[in-house]
XYZ file of C-alpha atoms in Angstrom:
441
model
C 46.180 -89.099 -27.303
C 42.437 -89.392 -26.445
C 43.169 -92.750 -24.781
C 46.120 -91.347 -22.825
C 44.096 -88.291 -21.842
C 41.319 -90.483 -20.463
C 43.844 -92.309 -18.271
C 45.254 -88.990 -17.017
C 41.795 -87.610 -16.269
C 40.940 -90.825 -14.426
C 44.128 -90.732 -12.339
C 43.528 -87.074 -11.470
C 39.873 -87.699 -10.520
C 40.718 -90.728 -8.398
C 43.487 -88.839 -6.582
C 41.095 -85.957 -5.915
C 38.350 -88.309 -4.731
C 40.728 -90.128 -2.397
C 41.914 -86.805 -0.983
C 38.310 -85.689 -0.454
C 37.422 -88.897 1.377
C 40.588 -88.748 3.499
C 40.103 -85.083 4.421
C 36.453 -85.624 5.299
C 37.307 -88.643 7.426
C 40.099 -86.865 9.281
C 37.938 -83.808 9.960
C 35.046 -85.930 11.227
C 37.356 -88.020 13.422
C 38.792 -84.860 15.038
C 35.320 -83.452 15.689
C 34.055 -86.686 17.252
C 37.231 -87.087 19.323
C 36.672 -83.592 20.688
C 33.173 -84.547 21.858
C 34.370 -87.800 23.433
C 37.268 -86.070 25.203
C 34.901 -83.879 27.239
C 32.213 -86.175 28.698
C 28.903 -84.377 29.341
C 27.979 -84.328 33.023
C 24.358 -83.214 32.748
C 21.279 -83.794 30.624
C 21.511 -80.526 28.670
C 25.196 -81.172 28.019
C 24.357 -84.618 26.645
C 21.880 -83.082 24.238
C 24.472 -80.529 23.069
C 27.079 -83.277 22.605
C 24.657 -85.404 20.603
C 23.773 -82.401 18.429
C 27.500 -81.912 17.762
C 27.879 -85.559 16.771
C 24.822 -85.372 14.530
C 26.064 -82.178 12.855
C 29.495 -83.674 12.217
C 28.066 -86.880 10.731
C 25.618 -84.915 8.573
C 28.390 -82.691 7.257
C 30.500 -85.735 6.352
C 27.564 -87.470 4.658
C 26.851 -84.393 2.522
C 30.530 -84.014 1.620
C 30.673 -87.588 0.316
C 27.245 -87.578 -1.293
C 28.793 -86.826 -4.707
C 32.402 -87.890 -5.105
C 33.563 -87.583 -8.756
C 35.467 -90.714 -9.757
C 36.219 -89.660 -13.358
C 35.815 -91.709 -16.554
C 34.330 -95.190 -16.232
C 34.995 -96.738 -19.666
C 38.185 -97.438 -21.572
C 40.535 -97.526 -18.591
C 43.673 -99.605 -18.360
C 43.279 -102.490 -15.855
C 45.152 -100.877 -12.916
C 43.049 -97.706 -13.138
C 39.829 -99.664 -13.690
C 40.558 -101.763 -10.607
C 41.424 -98.674 -8.547
C 38.236 -96.921 -9.617
C 36.113 -99.952 -8.743
C 37.768 -100.366 -5.335
C 37.508 -96.673 -4.445
C 33.888 -96.565 -5.592
C 33.118 -99.532 -3.362
C 34.832 -97.852 -0.390
C 32.960 -94.589 -0.968
C 29.584 -96.352 -1.195
C 30.311 -98.298 1.985
C 31.280 -95.110 3.813
C 28.189 -93.305 2.539
C 25.961 -96.151 3.742
C 27.644 -96.096 7.162
C 27.181 -92.336 7.459
C 23.533 -92.560 6.435
C 22.934 -95.235 9.085
C 24.809 -93.153 11.647
C 22.625 -90.148 10.813
C 19.493 -92.246 11.390
C 20.903 -93.558 14.687
C 21.831 -90.112 16.043
C 18.385 -88.780 15.099
C 16.711 -91.615 17.011
C 19.038 -91.142 19.990
C 18.250 -87.437 20.031
C 14.520 -88.212 20.127
C 15.090 -90.654 22.975
C 17.280 -88.309 25.044
C 15.027 -85.306 24.574
C 12.128 -87.458 25.749
C 10.162 -87.820 27.764
C 10.437 -91.574 27.297
C 9.803 -94.640 29.406
C 11.676 -97.759 28.307
C 11.188 -101.140 29.957
C 14.660 -102.442 30.876
C 14.983 -106.237 30.881
C 18.060 -107.739 32.548
C 18.822 -111.149 31.055
C 21.122 -113.902 32.298
C 23.331 -115.826 29.862
C 23.640 -118.667 32.378
C 20.084 -119.629 31.396
C 19.718 -119.053 27.683
C 16.767 -118.403 25.476
C 16.951 -118.084 21.675
C 19.506 -115.427 20.844
C 19.320 -113.890 24.330
C 19.571 -114.729 28.001
C 16.567 -115.544 30.177
C 14.744 -112.452 31.475
C 15.249 -112.414 35.256
C 14.425 -108.835 36.280
C 12.724 -105.736 34.888
C 12.322 -102.029 35.621
C 11.568 -98.749 33.857
C 14.266 -96.474 32.458
C 12.976 -92.891 32.315
C 14.634 -90.417 29.931
C 13.861 -86.680 29.694
C 15.982 -83.646 28.862
C 19.049 -85.862 28.557
C 18.633 -87.136 32.121
C 18.443 -90.879 32.906
C 16.790 -92.625 35.844
C 16.136 -96.318 36.511
C 13.582 -97.270 39.124
C 13.818 -100.332 41.318
C 14.280 -103.514 39.324
C 11.798 -106.289 40.075
C 12.432 -110.064 39.769
C 10.638 -111.544 36.782
C 9.204 -114.274 39.006
C 7.135 -111.611 40.793
C 5.682 -110.360 37.516
C 4.149 -113.601 36.253
C 0.701 -112.944 34.860
C -2.396 -115.046 35.672
C -3.464 -117.844 33.300
C -4.256 -116.394 29.920
C -1.851 -113.515 30.418
C -1.344 -111.511 27.247
C -2.489 -113.454 24.161
C 0.198 -114.380 21.651
C -0.643 -114.833 18.009
C 0.658 -116.069 14.676
C 3.935 -117.958 14.436
C 4.859 -117.192 18.047
C 1.705 -118.924 19.248
C 2.088 -121.809 16.800
C 5.738 -122.513 17.600
C 6.096 -121.420 21.230
C 2.587 -121.117 22.680
C 3.149 -124.243 24.792
C 5.756 -122.288 26.852
C 3.209 -119.524 27.679
C 5.461 -116.628 26.621
C 2.620 -114.132 27.185
C 2.407 -115.074 30.880
C 5.828 -116.323 31.994
C 8.555 -113.686 31.593
C 11.300 -116.282 31.776
C 9.882 -117.923 28.637
C 9.325 -114.674 26.797
C 12.356 -114.935 24.500
C 11.739 -118.405 23.054
C 11.930 -116.803 19.595
C 15.041 -114.773 18.659
C 12.816 -112.127 17.015
C 13.072 -109.177 19.403
C 10.743 -107.173 17.170
C 8.122 -109.667 18.438
C 9.437 -110.135 21.988
C 9.760 -106.384 22.635
C 6.122 -105.441 21.910
C 4.891 -108.474 23.859
C 7.042 -107.483 26.866
C 5.595 -103.957 26.730
C 2.041 -105.304 26.784
C 2.844 -107.717 29.616
C 4.379 -104.931 31.700
C 1.333 -102.715 31.195
C -1.051 -105.524 32.143
C 1.071 -106.417 35.177
C 1.716 -102.884 36.474
C -0.711 -100.566 34.671
C 2.280 -98.589 33.344
C 2.620 -98.119 29.557
C 6.110 -97.836 28.066
C 7.498 -96.326 24.865
C 9.980 -99.089 24.193
C 11.938 -102.044 25.526
C 15.678 -102.609 25.972
C 17.224 -105.960 26.953
C 20.795 -106.192 28.239
C 22.716 -109.240 29.379
C 25.884 -109.839 31.374
C 28.172 -109.168 28.410
C 26.489 -105.803 27.777
C 26.758 -104.926 31.472
C 30.461 -105.741 31.357
C 30.872 -103.357 28.396
C 29.120 -100.556 30.297
C 31.115 -101.192 33.476
C 34.335 -100.978 31.464
C 33.351 -97.348 30.809
C 31.756 -96.404 34.133
C 34.035 -98.205 36.559
C 32.825 -100.475 39.401
C 29.417 -100.099 41.071
C 28.379 -101.157 44.557
C 25.690 -103.787 45.180
C 24.041 -105.207 48.304
C 26.539 -106.368 50.872
C 29.044 -103.679 49.929
C 30.464 -105.626 46.986
C 32.242 -103.682 44.253
C 31.341 -105.100 40.840
C 33.302 -103.984 37.798
C 34.242 -105.176 34.328
C 36.914 -107.493 35.728
C 34.639 -109.485 38.048
C 31.040 -108.998 36.875
C 30.930 -112.228 34.877
C 32.281 -114.414 37.676
C 29.979 -112.755 40.191
C 26.797 -113.086 38.144
C 27.570 -116.544 36.762
C 28.855 -118.072 39.973
C 29.579 -116.136 43.160
C 26.106 -114.674 43.737
C 24.716 -118.212 44.038
C 27.079 -119.208 46.862
C 25.346 -121.541 49.288
C 22.014 -121.576 47.421
C 20.260 -124.911 46.939
C 16.791 -126.011 45.860
C 15.566 -126.852 49.357
C 13.391 -125.375 52.116
C 15.970 -122.631 52.785
C 15.884 -121.340 49.212
C 12.993 -118.897 49.541
C 14.500 -117.145 52.562
C 17.927 -117.055 50.936
C 16.505 -115.569 47.753
C 14.655 -112.903 49.708
C 17.983 -111.791 51.142
C 19.809 -112.153 47.845
C 17.834 -111.069 44.832
C 19.568 -111.459 41.520
C 22.213 -108.741 41.261
C 21.660 -108.221 37.533
C 19.124 -105.487 38.168
C 21.207 -103.865 40.898
C 24.246 -103.635 38.662
C 22.182 -102.255 35.797
C 20.773 -99.574 38.090
C 24.261 -98.681 39.332
C 25.593 -98.440 35.771
C 22.758 -96.122 34.714
C 23.416 -93.946 37.767
C 27.112 -93.746 36.854
C 26.284 -92.666 33.295
C 23.789 -90.132 34.632
C 26.448 -88.773 36.995
C 28.886 -88.210 34.139
C 31.283 -90.927 35.341
C 31.380 -92.869 32.068
C 34.371 -92.781 29.738
C 32.553 -92.052 26.473
C 35.476 -93.230 24.366
C 35.390 -96.660 26.021
C 31.603 -96.754 25.947
C 31.532 -95.969 22.215
C 33.972 -98.805 21.491
C 32.766 -101.454 23.968
C 28.989 -101.226 23.455
C 28.934 -101.730 19.659
C 30.959 -104.926 20.060
C 28.485 -106.201 22.648
C 25.522 -105.160 20.516
C 26.917 -107.058 17.522
C 26.514 -110.283 19.509
C 22.872 -109.574 20.461
C 23.880 -108.659 24.011
C 21.869 -105.419 23.810
C 18.494 -105.371 22.017
C 16.036 -102.489 21.586
C 12.496 -102.005 20.354
C 10.417 -98.833 20.209
C 6.788 -98.163 19.374
C 7.949 -94.839 17.833
C 8.881 -95.204 14.164
C 11.910 -92.905 14.098
C 13.481 -94.554 17.131
C 12.755 -98.021 15.788
C 14.453 -97.088 12.499
C 17.453 -95.978 14.560
C 17.694 -99.325 16.368
C 17.411 -101.146 13.053
C 20.134 -98.969 11.500
C 22.350 -99.606 14.517
C 21.825 -103.379 14.223
C 20.324 -103.719 17.727
C 16.670 -104.302 16.839
C 17.010 -108.092 17.102
C 15.174 -108.624 13.827
C 15.769 -111.946 12.099
C 16.205 -111.645 8.343
C 14.718 -113.982 5.758
C 18.204 -115.401 5.055
C 19.386 -115.729 8.676
C 20.950 -118.829 10.219
C 21.033 -118.893 14.027
C 21.701 -121.913 16.258
C 20.567 -121.563 19.876
C 20.144 -123.483 23.106
C 17.177 -122.941 25.433
C 17.613 -124.062 29.035
C 14.685 -126.086 30.431
C 16.297 -127.570 33.552
C 16.104 -124.670 36.032
C 19.903 -124.672 36.491
C 22.617 -122.238 35.352
C 24.686 -124.485 33.097
C 24.692 -122.513 29.838
C 27.922 -120.835 30.915
C 29.575 -124.261 30.656
C 28.176 -125.208 27.238
C 30.267 -125.162 24.099
C 28.554 -125.134 20.698
C 30.237 -125.662 17.345
C 28.450 -125.342 14.011
C 29.494 -126.551 10.579
C 27.541 -125.828 7.395
C 28.005 -127.731 4.157
C 26.056 -127.304 0.922
C 25.870 -129.153 -2.382
C 23.978 -128.240 -5.559
C 21.674 -130.732 -7.264
C 21.302 -130.867 -11.052
C 17.992 -128.985 -10.807
C 19.712 -126.066 -9.038
C 18.302 -126.802 -5.594
C 20.879 -126.722 -2.806
C 20.997 -129.393 -0.138
C 22.303 -127.831 3.098
C 23.465 -129.709 6.174
C 24.078 -127.955 9.497
C 26.001 -130.049 12.016
C 25.777 -128.818 15.608
C 28.017 -130.172 18.351
C 26.980 -129.183 21.866
C 29.324 -130.149 24.708
C 28.482 -129.900 28.413
C 31.717 -128.910 30.185
C 30.160 -128.474 33.642
C 32.858 -129.199 36.257
C 32.163 -131.517 39.168
C 30.935 -129.872 42.342
C 29.718 -126.302 42.278
C 26.836 -124.588 44.013
C 23.627 -126.696 43.855
C 21.647 -123.698 42.560
C 24.013 -123.572 39.567
C 24.506 -127.247 38.753
C 21.085 -128.497 39.906
C 19.101 -130.586 40.005
C 15.844 -128.666 40.262
C 13.495 -130.676 42.525
C 10.742 -130.678 39.893
C 12.948 -132.310 37.257
C 14.223 -135.882 37.436
C 17.859 -135.417 36.411
C 21.165 -135.633 38.234
C 23.552 -132.814 39.116
C 25.289 -131.246 36.122
C 22.785 -132.499 33.548
C 21.805 -130.060 30.822
C 18.203 -130.386 29.723
C 16.868 -128.059 27.062
C 16.205 -127.435 23.408
C 18.621 -127.019 20.552
C 16.924 -124.749 18.023
C 18.059 -123.775 14.554
C 16.645 -120.759 12.733
C 17.088 -121.048 8.971
C 16.125 -119.026 5.874
C 12.407 -118.775 5.209
C 12.829 -120.304 1.760
C 14.207 -123.558 3.209
C 12.080 -126.667 2.666
C 12.112 -130.297 3.801
C 13.640 -129.531 7.202
C 14.505 -132.502 9.372
C 16.998 -133.716 11.946
C 19.077 -136.810 11.431
C 17.687 -140.320 11.826
C 16.358 -141.124 15.267
C 16.114 -137.478 16.420
C 12.679 -136.258 17.480
C 11.548 -132.893 16.118
C 9.786 -130.982 18.911
C 9.277 -127.640 17.116
C 9.152 -126.959 13.379
C 7.641 -124.337 11.111
C 7.667 -120.657 10.140
C 8.874 -118.058 12.625
C 8.311 -114.733 10.897
C 10.470 -114.373 7.758
C 12.530 -117.415 8.780
C 11.821 -120.994 9.804
C 12.785 -122.819 12.983
C 13.365 -126.434 13.924
C 14.137 -127.624 17.461
C 14.778 -130.833 19.355
C 15.123 -131.691 23.026
C 18.572 -132.620 24.371
């Protein structure tokens, strides 16, 4: 009877725990859906909505803080398995709620403000490590729930004089040759945004005399996610750019007729990169209450998961929020990240295809030998606008040639890194908690 009673108590506890989790989840989902169904149209309304979200998440986290799962020992296999699975689900949900609570707290700090965040618009057609090349920048001002983005400036106009902002440590040792503290377009040679963000803030202050509280980088994929929620925005020339055409426009159409010749400077003056314009229009749409919050809350996390939106803050609570949300761009000690870095002055990354295969084998002494095979294919079609397919006049290559670096970030504990026979290693060594190795292609 004691054995049977233990099984009954376990079944009753597990049923009660499952009901508690289900009820809490349903209640929280209804509360959040209610907030999303009525988009806030003003700054104060945004703050109220965020407070409602924070309260709902906090209530759910407290409700699941202690979920009784019943007896642990002496259970028959089906009940033991059920208890283990439910316990795992509860712990995962608790962790998610704790992270969400940290994120909403950081967002509340940001929206209450006042804050000044440097907004970097990056272009995936010219890649850097784990992000697109920075092509324009401006300041996003946040206060009382209100958002405003000033005029975006081309990165080429912000280049600092020789010396620029000094870079130190691994960034200087691995990437100092690219002058990341002076040339904005070479700022993201490392995928570590917790290094790139602070450096960008210092460069902006030196260049403009304006300090900022943080840095946010968004690329074309992130802009597409925002436009899916805000609807189309208008750019110079009366063009309507929305989620359905933003990629084609920014990757291809905006370069129509441009070539690296004596007409380029005048053409560029008339047609500055539309990345910044679209970003400004999207912020204005969000500020005006035109965004579908339900779409925004589903589209942006997917973009952020692919490093298409990256944030850094000099304020600890906000930085913890970006880390909890997975948008801080930090590289962990066990990360593996292959990347290409364009060095040809063209826009061919949109036509590259990269495949990666990892194999590992254990030696008798317990050490693992790991091989990463990268296959990079240039699928650039014939023809195309000269500004896209090249060649840049300063580089001796033919149209459609991709010239750049293939870099591989690997765990910091990795040793004896090398490429295959006959491949020159251009960059190798520690890069924060990880290590990096790169070769020219």
